Short mmCIF file of C-alpha atoms in Angstrom, two decimals:
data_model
loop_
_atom_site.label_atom_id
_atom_site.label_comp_id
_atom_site.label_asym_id
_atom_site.label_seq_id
_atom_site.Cartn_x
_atom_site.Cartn_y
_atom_site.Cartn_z
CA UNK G 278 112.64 42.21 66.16
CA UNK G 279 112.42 45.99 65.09
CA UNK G 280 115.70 45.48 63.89
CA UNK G 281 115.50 42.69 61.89
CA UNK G 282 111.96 44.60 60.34
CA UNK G 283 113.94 47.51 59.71
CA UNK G 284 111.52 49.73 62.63
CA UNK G 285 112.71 52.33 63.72
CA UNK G 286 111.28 55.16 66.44
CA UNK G 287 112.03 58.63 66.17
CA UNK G 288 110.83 60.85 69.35
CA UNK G 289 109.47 64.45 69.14
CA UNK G 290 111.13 67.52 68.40
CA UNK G 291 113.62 64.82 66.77
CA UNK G 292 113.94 64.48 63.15
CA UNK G 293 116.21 61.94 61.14
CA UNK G 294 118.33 62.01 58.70
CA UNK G 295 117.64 59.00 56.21
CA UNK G 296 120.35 57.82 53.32
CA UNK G 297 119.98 55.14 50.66
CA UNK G 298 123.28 53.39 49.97
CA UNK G 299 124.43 56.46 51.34
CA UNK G 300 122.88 59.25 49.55
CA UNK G 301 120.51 61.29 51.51
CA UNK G 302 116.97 60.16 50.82
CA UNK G 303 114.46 61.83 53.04
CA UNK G 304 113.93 63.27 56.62
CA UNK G 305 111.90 61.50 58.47
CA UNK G 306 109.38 63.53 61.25
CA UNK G 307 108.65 61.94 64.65
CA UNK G 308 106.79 58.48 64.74
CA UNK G 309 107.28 54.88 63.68
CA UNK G 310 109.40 54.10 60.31
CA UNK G 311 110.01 50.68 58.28
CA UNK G 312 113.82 51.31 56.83
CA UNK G 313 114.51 47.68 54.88
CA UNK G 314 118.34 47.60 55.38
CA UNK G 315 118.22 45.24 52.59
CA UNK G 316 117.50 47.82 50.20
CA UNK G 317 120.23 50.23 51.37
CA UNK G 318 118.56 52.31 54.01
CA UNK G 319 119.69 53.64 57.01
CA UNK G 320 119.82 56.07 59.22
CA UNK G 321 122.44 58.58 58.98
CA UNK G 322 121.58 60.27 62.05
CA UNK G 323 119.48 62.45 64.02
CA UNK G 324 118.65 66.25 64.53
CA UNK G 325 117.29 67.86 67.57
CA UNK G 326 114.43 70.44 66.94
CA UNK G 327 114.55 71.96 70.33
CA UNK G 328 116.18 75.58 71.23
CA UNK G 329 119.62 75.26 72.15
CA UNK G 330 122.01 77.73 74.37
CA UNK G 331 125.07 78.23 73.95
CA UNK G 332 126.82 80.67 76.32
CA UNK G 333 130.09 82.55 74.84
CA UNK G 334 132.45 84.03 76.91
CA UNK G 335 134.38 86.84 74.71
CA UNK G 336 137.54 88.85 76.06
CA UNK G 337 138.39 91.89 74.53
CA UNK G 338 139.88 95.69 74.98
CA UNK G 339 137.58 98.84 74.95
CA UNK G 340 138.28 102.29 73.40
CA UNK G 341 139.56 103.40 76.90
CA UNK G 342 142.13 100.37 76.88
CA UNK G 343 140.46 98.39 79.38
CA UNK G 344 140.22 94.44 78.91
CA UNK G 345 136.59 93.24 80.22
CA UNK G 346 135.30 89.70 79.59
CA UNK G 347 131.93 89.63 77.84
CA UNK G 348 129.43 86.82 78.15
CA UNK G 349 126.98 86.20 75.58
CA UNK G 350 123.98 83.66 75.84
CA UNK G 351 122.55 82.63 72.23
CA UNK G 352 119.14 80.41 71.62
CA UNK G 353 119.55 78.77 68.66
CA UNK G 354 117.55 75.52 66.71
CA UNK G 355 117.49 74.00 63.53
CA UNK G 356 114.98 74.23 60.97
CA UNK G 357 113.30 71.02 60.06
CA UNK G 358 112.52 72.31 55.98
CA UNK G 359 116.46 72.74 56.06
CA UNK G 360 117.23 69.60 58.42
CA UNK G 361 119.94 68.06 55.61
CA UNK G 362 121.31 71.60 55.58
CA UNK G 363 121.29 71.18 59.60
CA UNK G 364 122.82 68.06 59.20
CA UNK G 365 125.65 67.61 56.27
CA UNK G 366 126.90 71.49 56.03
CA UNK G 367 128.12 71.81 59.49
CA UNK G 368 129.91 69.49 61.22
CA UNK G 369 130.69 71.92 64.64
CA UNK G 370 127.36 74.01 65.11
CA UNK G 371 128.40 75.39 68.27
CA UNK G 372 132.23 76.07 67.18
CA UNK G 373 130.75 78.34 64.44
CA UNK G 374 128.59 80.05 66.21
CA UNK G 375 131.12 81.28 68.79
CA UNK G 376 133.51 82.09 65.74
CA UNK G 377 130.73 84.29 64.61
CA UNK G 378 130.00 85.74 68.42
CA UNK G 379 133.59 86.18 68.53
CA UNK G 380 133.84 88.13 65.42
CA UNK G 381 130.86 90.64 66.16
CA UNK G 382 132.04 91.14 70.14
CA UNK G 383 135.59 92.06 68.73
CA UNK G 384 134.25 94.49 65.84
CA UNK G 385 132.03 96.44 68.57
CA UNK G 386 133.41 96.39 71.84
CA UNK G 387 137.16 98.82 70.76
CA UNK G 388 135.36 101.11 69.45
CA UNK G 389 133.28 102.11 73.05
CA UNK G 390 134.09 103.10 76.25
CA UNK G 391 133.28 100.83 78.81
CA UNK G 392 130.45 102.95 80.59
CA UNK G 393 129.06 103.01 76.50
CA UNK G 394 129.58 99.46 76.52
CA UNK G 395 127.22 98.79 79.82
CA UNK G 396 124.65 100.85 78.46
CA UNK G 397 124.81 99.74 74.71
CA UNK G 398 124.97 96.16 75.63
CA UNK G 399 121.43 95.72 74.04
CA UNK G 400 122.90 97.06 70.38
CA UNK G 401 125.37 94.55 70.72
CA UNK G 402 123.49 91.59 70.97
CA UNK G 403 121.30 92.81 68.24
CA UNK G 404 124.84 93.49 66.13
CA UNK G 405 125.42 89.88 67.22
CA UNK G 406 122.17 88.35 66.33
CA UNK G 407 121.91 90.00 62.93
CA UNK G 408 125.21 88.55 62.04
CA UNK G 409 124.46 84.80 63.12
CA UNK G 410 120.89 85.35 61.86
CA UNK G 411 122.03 86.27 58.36
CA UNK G 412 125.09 83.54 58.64
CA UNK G 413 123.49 80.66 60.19
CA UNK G 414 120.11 80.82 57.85
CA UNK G 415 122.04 79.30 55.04
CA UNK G 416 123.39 76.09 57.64
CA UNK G 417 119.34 75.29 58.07
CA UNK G 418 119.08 77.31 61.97
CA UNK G 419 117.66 79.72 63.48
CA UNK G 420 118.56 82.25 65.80
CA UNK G 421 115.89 82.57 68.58
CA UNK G 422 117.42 84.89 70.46
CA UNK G 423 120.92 86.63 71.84
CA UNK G 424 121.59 88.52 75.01
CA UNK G 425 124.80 89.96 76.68
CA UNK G 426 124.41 88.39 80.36
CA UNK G 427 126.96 89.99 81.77
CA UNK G 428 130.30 92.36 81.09
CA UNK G 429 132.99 91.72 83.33
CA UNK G 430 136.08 94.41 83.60
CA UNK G 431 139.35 93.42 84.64
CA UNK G 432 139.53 93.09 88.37
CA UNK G 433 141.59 96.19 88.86
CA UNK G 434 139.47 98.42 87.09
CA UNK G 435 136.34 96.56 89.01
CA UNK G 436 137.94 97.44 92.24
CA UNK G 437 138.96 101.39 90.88
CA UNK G 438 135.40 101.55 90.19
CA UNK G 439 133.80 100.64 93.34
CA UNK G 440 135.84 102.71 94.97
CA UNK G 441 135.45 105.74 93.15
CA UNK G 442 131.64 104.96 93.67
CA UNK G 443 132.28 104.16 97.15
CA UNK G 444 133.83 107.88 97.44
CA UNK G 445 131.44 109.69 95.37
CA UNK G 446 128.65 108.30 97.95
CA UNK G 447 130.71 109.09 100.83
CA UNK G 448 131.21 112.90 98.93
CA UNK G 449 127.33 112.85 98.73
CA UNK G 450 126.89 111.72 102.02
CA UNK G 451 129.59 114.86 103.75
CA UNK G 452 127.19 117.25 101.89
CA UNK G 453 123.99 116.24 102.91
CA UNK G 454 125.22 115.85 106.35
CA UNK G 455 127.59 120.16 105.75
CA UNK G 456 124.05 121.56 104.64
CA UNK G 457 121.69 119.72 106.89
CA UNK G 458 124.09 121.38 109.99
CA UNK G 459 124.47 124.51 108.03
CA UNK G 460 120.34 124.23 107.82
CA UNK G 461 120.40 123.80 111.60
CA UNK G 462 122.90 126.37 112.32
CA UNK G 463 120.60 129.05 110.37
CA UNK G 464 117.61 127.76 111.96
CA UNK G 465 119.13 128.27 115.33
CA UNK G 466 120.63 131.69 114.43
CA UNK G 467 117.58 132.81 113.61
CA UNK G 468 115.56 131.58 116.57
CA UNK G 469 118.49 133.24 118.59
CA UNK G 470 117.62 136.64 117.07
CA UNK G 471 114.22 136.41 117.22
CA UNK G 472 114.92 135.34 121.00
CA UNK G 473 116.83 138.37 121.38
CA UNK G 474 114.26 140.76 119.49
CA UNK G 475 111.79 139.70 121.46
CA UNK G 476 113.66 140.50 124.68
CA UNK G 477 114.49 143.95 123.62
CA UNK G 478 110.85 144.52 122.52
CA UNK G 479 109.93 143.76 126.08
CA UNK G 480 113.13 145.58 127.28
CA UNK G 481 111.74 148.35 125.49
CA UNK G 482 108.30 148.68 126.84
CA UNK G 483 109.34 147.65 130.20
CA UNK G 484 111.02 151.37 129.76
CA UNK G 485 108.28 153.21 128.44
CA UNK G 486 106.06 151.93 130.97
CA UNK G 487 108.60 153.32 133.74
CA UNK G 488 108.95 156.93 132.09
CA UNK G 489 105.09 156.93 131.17
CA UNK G 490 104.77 155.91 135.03
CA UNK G 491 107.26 158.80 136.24
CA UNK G 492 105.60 161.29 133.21
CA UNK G 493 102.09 160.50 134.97
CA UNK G 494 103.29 161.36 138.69
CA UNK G 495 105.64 164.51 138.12
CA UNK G 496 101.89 165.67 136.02
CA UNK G 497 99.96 164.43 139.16
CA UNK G 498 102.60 166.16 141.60
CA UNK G 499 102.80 169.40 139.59
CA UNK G 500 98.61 169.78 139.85
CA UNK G 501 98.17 169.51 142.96
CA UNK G 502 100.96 171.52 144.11
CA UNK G 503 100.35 175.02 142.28
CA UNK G 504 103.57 176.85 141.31
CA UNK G 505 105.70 173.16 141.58
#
């Protein structure tokens, strides 16, 4: 019956596009509309409001030659004052935007090192979201937000690097475990000397006690016999 009445429904967070004799007429917000076909109008289609993601997947060489895979996640939605723009100007919304992702990743990426590239990953995705910002504002969307998710070397160089970490903790481990003997060896020198100090202090006065005992009797001996 809707049909026949020309009713139509459009949900939330859903706009549509209307035409008469197919001219674009109008967009039509969420709710109940009468659309008499009999007069020419239709519905050309319909346009999400919600945030998109679209998750782009870049490969490309660094300054130091090495090819690394980089993954970039962008939120994205249309605008409902520019819903016809939305609608009529592009016809591949996600194509574009990876064209644009593409560009950006391929203009930054050669011209860092890949240790610069993990640790400037967050000026890349604002290089990236200025770009689509500025580009996709005139197509009637907006760009919520863009993040690099992950940066992923070549396999080779991912296994070269884990080793070389593994051996620079295994290097950090041998000295920790050289200076905590050398530590121990010092600490037991040391006690060893003292050990031996100590013994020859009482060595010592062990001694002086014996000659101060034999002084004390030749005096005795000599006093009480006269001319001794």
């Amino acid at each position: 019956m809707g049909g026949v009445l020309g009713l139509i429904q459009i949900d939330q967070s859903t706009v549509a596009i209307k035409e008469t004799f197919g001219k674009f007429d109008a967009i039509l917000q969420p709710g109940c509309h009468c659309l008499p076909w009999c007069l020419g109008q239709q519905i050309a289609g319909y346009l999400s409001l919600r945030v998109q993601q679209l998750d782009v997947r870049c490969e490309t060489k660094t300054k130091d030659n090495v090819f690394v895979n980089v993954v970039a996640s962008v939120q994205y939605r249309a605008l409902a004052d520019k819903a016809s723009d939305a609608f009529y100007r592009l016809s591949n919304t996600r194509e574009q935007i990876q064209s644009y992702v593409f560009d950006v990743i391929r203009a930054s990426v050669p011209k860092m090192n890949l240790d610069d590239v993990f640790e400037q990953k967050n000026e890349i995705a604002r290089a990236v979201e200025d770009e689509l910002e500025k580009a996709m504002s005139a197509y009637g969307y907006e760009i919520v937000q863009t993040l690099i998710v992950d940066i992923e070397p070549d396999e080779h160089v991912k296994r070269a690097m884990n080793e070389i970490n593994a051996a620079a903790r295994m290097r950090l481990a041998a000295t920790e475990k050289a200076e905590a003997e050398k530590i121990l060896q010092i600490k037991r020198a040391e006690g060893e000397a003292e050990s031996k100090y100590l013994a020859g202090v009482g060595i010592a006065r062990q001694r002086q006690a014996i000659v101060d005992g034999l002084r004390d009797s030749v005096l005795a001996f000599s006093e009480n016999v006269p001319g001794t």
